[in-house]
GROMACS .gro file of N, CA, C and O in nm:
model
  492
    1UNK      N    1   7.501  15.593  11.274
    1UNK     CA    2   7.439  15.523  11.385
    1UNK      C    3   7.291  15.497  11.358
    1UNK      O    4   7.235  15.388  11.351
    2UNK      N    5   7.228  15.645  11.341
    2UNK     CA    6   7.089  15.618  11.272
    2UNK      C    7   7.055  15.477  11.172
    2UNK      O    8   6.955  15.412  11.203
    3UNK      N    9   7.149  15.424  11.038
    3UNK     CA   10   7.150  15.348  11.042
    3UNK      C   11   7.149  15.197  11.041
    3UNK      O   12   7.079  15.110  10.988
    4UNK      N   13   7.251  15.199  11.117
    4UNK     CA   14   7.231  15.038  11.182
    4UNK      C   15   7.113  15.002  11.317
    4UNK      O   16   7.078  14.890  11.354
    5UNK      N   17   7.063  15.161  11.382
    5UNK     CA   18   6.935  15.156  11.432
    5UNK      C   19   6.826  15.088  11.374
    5UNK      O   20   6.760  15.007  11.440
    6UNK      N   21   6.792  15.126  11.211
    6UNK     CA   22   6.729  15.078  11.088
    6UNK      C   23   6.696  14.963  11.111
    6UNK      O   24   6.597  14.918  11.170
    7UNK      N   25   6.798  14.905  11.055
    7UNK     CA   26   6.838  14.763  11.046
    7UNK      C   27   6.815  14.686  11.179
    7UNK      O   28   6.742  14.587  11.172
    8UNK      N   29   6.856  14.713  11.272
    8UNK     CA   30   6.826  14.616  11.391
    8UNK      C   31   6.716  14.622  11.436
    8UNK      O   32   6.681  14.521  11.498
    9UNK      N   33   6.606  14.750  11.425
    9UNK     CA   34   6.494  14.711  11.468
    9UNK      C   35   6.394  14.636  11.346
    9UNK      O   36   6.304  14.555  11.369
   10UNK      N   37   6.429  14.680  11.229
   10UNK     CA   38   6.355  14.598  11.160
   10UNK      C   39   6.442  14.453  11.143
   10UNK      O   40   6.372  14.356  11.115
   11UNK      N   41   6.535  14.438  11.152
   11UNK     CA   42   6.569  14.270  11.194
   11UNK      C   43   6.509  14.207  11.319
   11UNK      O   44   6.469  14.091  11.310
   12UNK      N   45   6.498  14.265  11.423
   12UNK     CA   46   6.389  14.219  11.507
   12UNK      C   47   6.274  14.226  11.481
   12UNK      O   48   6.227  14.117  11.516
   13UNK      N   49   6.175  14.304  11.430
   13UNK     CA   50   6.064  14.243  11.380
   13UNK      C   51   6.050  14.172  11.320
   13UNK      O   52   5.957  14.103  11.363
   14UNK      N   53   6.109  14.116  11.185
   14UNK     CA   54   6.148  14.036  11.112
   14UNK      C   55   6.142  13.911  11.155
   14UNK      O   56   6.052  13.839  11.112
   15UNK      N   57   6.234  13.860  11.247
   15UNK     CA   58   6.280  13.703  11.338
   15UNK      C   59   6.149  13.724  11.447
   15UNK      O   60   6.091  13.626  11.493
   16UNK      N   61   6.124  13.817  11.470
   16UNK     CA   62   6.004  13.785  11.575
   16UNK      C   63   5.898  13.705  11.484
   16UNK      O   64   5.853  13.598  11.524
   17UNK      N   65   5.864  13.755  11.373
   17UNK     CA   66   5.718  13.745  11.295
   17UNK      C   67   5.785  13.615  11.242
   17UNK      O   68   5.693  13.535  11.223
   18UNK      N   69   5.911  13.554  11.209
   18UNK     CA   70   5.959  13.433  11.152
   18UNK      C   71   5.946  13.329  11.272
   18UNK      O   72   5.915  13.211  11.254
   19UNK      N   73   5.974  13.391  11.406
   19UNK     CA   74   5.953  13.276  11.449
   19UNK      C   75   5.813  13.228  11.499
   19UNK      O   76   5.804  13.115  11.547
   20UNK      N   77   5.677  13.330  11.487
   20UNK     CA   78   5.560  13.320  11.504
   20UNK      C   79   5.530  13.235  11.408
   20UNK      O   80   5.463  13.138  11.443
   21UNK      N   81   5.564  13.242  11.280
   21UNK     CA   82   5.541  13.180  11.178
   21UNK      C   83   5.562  13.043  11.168
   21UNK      O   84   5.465  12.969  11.156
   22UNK      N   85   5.669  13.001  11.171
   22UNK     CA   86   5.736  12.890  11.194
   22UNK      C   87   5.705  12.780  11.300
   22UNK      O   88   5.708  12.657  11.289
   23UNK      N   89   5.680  12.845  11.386
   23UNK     CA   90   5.661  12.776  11.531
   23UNK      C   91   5.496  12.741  11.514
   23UNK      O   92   5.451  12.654  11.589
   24UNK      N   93   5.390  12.816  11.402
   24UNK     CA   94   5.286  12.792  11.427
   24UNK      C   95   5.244  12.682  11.291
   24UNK      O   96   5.150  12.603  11.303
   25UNK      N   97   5.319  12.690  11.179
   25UNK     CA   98   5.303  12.608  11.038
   25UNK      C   99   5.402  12.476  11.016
   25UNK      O  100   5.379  12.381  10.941
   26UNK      N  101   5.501  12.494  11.089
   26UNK     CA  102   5.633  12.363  11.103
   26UNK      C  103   5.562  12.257  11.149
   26UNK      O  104   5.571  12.159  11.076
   27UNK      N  105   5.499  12.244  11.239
   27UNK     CA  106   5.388  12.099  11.256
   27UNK      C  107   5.357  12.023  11.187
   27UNK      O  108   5.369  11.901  11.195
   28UNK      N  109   5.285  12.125  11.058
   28UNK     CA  110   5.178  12.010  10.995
   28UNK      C  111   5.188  11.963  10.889
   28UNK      O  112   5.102  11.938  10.805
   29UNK      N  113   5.309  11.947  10.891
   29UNK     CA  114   5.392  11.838  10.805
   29UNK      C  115   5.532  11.758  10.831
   29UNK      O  116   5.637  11.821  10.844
   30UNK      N  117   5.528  11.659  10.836
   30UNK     CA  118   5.633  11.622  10.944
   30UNK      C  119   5.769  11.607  10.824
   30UNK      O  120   5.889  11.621  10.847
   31UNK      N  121   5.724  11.585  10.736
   31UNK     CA  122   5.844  11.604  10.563
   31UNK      C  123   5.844  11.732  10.552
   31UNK      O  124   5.939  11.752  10.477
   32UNK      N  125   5.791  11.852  10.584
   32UNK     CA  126   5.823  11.944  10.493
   32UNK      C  127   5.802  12.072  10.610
   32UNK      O  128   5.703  12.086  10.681
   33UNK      N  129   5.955  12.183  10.605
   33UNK     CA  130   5.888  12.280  10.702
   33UNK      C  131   5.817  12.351  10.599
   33UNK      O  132   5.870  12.391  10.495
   34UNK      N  133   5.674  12.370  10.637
   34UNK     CA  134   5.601  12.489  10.601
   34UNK      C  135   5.642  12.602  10.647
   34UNK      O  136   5.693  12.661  10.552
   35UNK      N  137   5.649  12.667  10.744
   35UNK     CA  138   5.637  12.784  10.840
   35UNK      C  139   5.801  12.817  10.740
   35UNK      O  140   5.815  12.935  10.705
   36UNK      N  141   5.868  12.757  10.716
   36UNK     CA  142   6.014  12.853  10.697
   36UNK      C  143   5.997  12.835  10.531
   36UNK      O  144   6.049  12.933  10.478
   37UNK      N  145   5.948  12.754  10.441
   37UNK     CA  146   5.948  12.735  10.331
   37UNK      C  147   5.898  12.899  10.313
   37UNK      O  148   5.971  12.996  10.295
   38UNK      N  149   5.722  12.893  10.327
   38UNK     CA  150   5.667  13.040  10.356
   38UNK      C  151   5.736  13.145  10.355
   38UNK      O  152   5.748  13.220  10.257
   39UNK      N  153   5.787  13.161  10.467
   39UNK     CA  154   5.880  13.249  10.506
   39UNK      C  155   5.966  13.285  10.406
   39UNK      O  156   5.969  13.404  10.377
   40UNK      N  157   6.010  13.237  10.370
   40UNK     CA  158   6.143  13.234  10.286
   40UNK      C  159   6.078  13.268  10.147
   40UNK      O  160   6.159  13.353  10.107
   41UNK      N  161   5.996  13.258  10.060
   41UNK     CA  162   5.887  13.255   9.963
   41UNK      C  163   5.849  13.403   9.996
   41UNK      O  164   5.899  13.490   9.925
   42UNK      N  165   5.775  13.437  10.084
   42UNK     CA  166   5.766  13.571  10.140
   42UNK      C  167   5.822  13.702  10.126
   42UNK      O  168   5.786  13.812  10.084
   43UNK      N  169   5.939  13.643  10.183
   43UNK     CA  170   6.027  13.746  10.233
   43UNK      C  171   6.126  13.767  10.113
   43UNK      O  172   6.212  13.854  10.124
   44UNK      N  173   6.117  13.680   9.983
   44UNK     CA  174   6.184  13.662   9.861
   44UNK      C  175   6.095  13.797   9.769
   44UNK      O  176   6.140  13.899   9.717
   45UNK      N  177   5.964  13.747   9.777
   45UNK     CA  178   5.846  13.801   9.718
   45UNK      C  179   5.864  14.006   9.783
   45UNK      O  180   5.823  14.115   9.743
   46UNK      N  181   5.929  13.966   9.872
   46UNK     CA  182   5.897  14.102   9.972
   46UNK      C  183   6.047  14.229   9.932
   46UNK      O  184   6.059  14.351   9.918
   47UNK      N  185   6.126  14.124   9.927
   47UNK     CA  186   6.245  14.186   9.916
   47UNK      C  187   6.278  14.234   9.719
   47UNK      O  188   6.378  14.292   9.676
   48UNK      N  189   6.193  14.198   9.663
   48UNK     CA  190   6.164  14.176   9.528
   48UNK      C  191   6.119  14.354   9.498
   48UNK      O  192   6.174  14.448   9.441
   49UNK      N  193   5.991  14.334   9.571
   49UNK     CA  194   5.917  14.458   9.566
   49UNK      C  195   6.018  14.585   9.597
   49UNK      O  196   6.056  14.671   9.517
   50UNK      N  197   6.048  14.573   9.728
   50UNK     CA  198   6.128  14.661   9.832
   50UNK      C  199   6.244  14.735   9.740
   50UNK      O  200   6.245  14.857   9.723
   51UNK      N  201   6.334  14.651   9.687
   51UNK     CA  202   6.449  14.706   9.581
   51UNK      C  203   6.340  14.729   9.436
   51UNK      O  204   6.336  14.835   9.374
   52UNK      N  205   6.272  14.627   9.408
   52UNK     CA  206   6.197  14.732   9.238
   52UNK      C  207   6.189  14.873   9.280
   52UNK      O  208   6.252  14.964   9.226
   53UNK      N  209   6.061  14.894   9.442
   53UNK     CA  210   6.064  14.995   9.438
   53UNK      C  211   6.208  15.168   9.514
   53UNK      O  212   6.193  15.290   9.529
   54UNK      N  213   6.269  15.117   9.527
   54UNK     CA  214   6.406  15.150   9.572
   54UNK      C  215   6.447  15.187   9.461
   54UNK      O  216   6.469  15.306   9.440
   55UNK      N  217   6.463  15.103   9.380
   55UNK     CA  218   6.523  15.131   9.243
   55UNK      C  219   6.422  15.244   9.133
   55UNK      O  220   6.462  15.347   9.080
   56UNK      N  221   6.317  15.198   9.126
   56UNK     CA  222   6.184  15.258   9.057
   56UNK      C  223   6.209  15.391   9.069
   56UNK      O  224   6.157  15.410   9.179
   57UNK      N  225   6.266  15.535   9.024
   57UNK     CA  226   6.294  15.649   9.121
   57UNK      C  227   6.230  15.703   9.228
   57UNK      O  228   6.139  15.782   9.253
   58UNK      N  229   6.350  15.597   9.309
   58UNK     CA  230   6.382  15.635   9.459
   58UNK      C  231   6.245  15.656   9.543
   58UNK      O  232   6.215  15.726   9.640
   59UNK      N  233   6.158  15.538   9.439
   59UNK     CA  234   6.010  15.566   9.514
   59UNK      C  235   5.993  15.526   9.664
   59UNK      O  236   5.880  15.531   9.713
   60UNK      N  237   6.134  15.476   9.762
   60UNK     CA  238   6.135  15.485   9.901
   60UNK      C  239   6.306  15.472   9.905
   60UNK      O  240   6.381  15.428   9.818
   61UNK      N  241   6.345  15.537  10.063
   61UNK     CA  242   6.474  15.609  10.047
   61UNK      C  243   6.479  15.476  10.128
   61UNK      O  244   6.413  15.388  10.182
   62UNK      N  245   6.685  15.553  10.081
   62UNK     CA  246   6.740  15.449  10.175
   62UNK      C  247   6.788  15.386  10.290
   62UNK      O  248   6.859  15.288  10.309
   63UNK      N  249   6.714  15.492  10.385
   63UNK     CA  250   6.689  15.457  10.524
   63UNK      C  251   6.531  15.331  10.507
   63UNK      O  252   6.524  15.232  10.581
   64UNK      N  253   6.457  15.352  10.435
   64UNK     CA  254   6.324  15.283  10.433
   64UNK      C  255   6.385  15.147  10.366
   64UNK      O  256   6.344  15.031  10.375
   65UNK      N  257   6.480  15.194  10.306
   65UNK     CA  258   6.498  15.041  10.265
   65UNK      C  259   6.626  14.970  10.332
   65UNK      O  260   6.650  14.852  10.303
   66UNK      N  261   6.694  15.027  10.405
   66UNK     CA  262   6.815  14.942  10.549
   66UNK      C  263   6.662  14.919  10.636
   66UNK      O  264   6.649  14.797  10.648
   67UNK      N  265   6.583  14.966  10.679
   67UNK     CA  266   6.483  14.936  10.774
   67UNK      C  267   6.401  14.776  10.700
   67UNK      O  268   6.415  14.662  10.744
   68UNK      N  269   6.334  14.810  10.604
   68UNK     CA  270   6.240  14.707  10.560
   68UNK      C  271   6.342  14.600  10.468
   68UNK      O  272   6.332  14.482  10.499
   69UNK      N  273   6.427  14.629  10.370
   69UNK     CA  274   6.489  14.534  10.273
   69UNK      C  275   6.589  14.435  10.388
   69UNK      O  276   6.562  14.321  10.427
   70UNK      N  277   6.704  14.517  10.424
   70UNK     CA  278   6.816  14.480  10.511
   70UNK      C  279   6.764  14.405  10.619
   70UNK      O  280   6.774  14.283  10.636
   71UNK      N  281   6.701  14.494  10.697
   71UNK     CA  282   6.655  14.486  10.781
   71UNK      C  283   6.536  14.376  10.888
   71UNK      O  284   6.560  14.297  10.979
   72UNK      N  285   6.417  14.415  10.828
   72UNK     CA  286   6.281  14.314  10.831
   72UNK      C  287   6.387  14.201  10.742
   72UNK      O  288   6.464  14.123  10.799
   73UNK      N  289   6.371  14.211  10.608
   73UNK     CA  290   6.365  14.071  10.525
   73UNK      C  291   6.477  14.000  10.640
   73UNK      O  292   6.450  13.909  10.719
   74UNK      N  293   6.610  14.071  10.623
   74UNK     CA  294   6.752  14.000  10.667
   74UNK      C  295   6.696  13.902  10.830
   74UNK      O  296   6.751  13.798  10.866
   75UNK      N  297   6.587  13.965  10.902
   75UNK     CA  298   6.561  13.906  10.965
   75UNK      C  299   6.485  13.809  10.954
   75UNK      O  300   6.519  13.697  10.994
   76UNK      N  301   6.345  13.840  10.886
   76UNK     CA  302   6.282  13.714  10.844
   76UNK      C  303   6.260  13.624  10.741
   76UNK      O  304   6.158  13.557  10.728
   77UNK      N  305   6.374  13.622  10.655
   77UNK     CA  306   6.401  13.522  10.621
   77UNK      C  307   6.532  13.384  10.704
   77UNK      O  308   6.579  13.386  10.817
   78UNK      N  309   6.549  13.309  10.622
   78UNK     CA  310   6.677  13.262  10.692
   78UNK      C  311   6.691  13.169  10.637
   78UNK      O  312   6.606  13.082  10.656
   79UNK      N  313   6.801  13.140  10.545
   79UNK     CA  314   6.923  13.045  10.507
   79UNK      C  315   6.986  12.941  10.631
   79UNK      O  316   6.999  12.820  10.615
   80UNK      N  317   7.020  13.012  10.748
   80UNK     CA  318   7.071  12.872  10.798
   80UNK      C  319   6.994  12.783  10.849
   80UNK      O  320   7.016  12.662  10.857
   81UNK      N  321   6.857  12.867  10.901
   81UNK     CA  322   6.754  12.757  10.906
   81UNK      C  323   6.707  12.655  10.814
   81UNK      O  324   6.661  12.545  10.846
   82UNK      N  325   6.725  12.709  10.674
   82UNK     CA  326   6.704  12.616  10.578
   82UNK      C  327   6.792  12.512  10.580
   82UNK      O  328   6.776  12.395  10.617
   83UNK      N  329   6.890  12.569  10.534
   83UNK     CA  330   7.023  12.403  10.579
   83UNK      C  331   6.994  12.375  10.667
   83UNK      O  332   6.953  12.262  10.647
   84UNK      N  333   6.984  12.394  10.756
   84UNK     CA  334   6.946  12.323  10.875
   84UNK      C  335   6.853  12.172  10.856
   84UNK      O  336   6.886  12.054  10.861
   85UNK      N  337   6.671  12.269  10.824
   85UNK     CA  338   6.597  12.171  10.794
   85UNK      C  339   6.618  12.080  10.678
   85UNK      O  340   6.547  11.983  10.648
   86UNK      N  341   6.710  12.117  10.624
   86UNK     CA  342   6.730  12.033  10.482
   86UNK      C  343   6.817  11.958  10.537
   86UNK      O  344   6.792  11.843  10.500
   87UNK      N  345   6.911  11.959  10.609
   87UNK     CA  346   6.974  11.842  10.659
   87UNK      C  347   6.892  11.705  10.774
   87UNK      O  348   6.891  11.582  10.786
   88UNK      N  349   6.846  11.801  10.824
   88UNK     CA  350   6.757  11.674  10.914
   88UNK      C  351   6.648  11.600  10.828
   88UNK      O  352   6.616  11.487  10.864
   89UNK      N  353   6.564  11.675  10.677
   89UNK     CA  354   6.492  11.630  10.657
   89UNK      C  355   6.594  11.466  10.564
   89UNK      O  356   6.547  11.356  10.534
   90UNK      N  357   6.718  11.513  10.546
   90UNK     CA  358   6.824  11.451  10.474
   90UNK      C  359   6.810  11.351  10.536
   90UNK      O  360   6.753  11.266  10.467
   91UNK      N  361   6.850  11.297  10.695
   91UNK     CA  362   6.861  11.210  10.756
   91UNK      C  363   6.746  11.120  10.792
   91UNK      O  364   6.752  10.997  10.804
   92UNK      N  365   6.649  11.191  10.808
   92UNK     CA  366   6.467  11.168  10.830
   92UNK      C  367   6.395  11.079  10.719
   92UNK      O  368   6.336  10.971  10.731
   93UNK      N  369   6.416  11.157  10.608
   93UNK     CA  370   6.305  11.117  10.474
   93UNK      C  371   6.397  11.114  10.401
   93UNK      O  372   6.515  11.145  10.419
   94UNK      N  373   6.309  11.053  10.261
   94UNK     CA  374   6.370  11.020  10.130
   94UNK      C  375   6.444  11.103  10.126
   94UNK      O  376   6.454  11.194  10.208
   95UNK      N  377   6.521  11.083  10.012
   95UNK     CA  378   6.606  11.216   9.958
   95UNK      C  379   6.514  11.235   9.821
   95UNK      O  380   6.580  11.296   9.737
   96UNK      N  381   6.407  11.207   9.783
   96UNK     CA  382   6.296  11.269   9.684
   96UNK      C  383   6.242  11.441   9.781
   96UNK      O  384   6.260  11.560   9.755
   97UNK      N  385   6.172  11.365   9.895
   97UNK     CA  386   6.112  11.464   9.979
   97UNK      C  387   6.219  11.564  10.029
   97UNK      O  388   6.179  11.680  10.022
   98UNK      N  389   6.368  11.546  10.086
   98UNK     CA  390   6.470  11.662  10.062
   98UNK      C  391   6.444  11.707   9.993
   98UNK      O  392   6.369  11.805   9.996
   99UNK      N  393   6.521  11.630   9.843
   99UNK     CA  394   6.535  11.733   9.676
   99UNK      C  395   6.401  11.820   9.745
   99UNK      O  396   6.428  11.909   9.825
  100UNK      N  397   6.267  11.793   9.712
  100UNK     CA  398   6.189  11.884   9.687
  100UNK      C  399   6.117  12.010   9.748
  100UNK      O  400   6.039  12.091   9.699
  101UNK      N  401   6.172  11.995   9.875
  101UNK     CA  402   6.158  12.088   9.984
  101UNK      C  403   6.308  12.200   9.934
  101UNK      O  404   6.305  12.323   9.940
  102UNK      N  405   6.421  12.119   9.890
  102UNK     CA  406   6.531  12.210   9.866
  102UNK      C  407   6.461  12.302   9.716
  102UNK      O  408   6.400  12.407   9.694
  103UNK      N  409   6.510  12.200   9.647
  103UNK     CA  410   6.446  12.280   9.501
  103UNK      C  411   6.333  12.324   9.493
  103UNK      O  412   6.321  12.379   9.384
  104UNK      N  413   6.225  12.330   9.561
  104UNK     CA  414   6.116  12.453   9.544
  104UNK      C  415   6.146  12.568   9.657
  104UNK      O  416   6.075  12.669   9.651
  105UNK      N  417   6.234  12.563   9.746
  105UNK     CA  418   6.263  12.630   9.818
  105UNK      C  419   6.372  12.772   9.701
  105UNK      O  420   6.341  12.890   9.686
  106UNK      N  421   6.471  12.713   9.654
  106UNK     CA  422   6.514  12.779   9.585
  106UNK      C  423   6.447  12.870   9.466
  106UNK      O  424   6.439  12.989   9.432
  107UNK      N  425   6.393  12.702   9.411
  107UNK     CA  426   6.351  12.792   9.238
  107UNK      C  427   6.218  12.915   9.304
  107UNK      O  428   6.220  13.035   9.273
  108UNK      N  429   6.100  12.845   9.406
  108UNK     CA  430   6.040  12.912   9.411
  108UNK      C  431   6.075  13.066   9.482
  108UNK      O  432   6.010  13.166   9.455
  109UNK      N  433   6.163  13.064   9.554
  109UNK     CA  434   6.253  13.233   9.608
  109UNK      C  435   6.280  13.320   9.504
  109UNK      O  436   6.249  13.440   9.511
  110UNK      N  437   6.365  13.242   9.352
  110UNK     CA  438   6.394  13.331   9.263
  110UNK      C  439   6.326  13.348   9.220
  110UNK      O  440   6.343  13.466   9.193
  111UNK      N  441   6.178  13.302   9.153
  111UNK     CA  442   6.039  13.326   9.120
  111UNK      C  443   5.992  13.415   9.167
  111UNK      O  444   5.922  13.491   9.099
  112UNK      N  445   6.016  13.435   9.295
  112UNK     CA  446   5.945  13.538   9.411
  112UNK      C  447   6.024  13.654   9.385
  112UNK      O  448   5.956  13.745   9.433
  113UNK      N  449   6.102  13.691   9.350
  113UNK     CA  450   6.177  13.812   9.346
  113UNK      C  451   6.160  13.860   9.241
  113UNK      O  452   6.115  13.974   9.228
  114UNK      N  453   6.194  13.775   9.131
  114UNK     CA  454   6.119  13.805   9.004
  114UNK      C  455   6.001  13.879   8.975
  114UNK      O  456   5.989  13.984   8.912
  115UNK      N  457   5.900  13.794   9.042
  115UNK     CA  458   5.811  13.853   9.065
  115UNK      C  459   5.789  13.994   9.109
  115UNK      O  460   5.726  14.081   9.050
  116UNK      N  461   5.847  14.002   9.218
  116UNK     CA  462   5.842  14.139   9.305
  116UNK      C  463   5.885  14.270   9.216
  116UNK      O  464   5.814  14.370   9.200
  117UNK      N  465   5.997  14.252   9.170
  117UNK     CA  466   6.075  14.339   9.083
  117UNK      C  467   6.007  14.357   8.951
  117UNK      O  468   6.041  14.448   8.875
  118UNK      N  469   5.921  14.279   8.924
  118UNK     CA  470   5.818  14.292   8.747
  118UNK      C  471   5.725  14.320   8.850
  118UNK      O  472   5.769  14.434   8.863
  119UNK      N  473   5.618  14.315   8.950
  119UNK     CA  474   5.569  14.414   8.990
  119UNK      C  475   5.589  14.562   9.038
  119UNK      O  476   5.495  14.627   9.084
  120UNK      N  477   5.684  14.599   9.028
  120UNK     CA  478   5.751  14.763   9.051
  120UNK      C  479   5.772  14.792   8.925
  120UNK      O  480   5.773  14.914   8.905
  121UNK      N  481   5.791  14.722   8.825
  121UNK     CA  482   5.824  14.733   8.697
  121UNK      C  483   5.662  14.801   8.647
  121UNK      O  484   5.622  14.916   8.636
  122UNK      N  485   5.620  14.715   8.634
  122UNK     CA  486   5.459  14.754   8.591
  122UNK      C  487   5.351  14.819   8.655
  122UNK      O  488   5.238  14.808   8.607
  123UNK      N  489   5.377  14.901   8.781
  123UNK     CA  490   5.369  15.059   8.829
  123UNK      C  491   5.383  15.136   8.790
  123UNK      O  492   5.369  15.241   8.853
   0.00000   0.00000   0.00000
């Protein structure tokens, strides 16, 4: 029980701080969501670290990581929001400005994890 306690409160912090985010950077670009691109870049970058260090010996347990990995990230990131905006930007704008909101959305996430995980590495 303890938990899926974990997990749901750090999934609510998570979607809270995603949708602060979102709701305040999605504006100012009418081609491209910022606020969830971010997000998603972030929380890639975040979840990177979280398992290096998880993995790194057991330099945080695994209640700390259902709370912050599962948890926070699972909340603030989000995939269906992305399809989402990738479909309207589909119908909206070029399909140049799609592709490139999709494909840096992607390549730059696996970058971000990469990242995260060669920073726990080199600790």
């Amino acid at each position: 029980m303890k938990q899926f306690l974990l997990v749901f409160l750090g999934g609510g912090f998570g979607s809270i701080l995603r949708y602060y985010i979102s709701k305040n950077l999605n504006a100012y670009y009418s081609n491209f969501y910022l606020g969830t691109f971010l997000v998603n870049i972030i929380g890639c970058l975040l979840i990177g670290i979280l398992i290096g260090l998880s993995l790194k010996n057991n330099y945080i347990s695994e209640n700390q990581t259902l709370l912050l990995a599962t948890g926070f990230c699972g909340g603030f990131t989000t995939f269906s929001t992305f399809a989402l905006e990738s479909n309207i930007l589909l119908k909206e704008s070029t399909l140049f400005q799609t592709s490139l909101y999709m494909g840096l959305s992607v390549a730059i996430g696996i970058l971000a994890i990469s990242l995260g995980l060669w920073i726990c590495k080199m600790l």
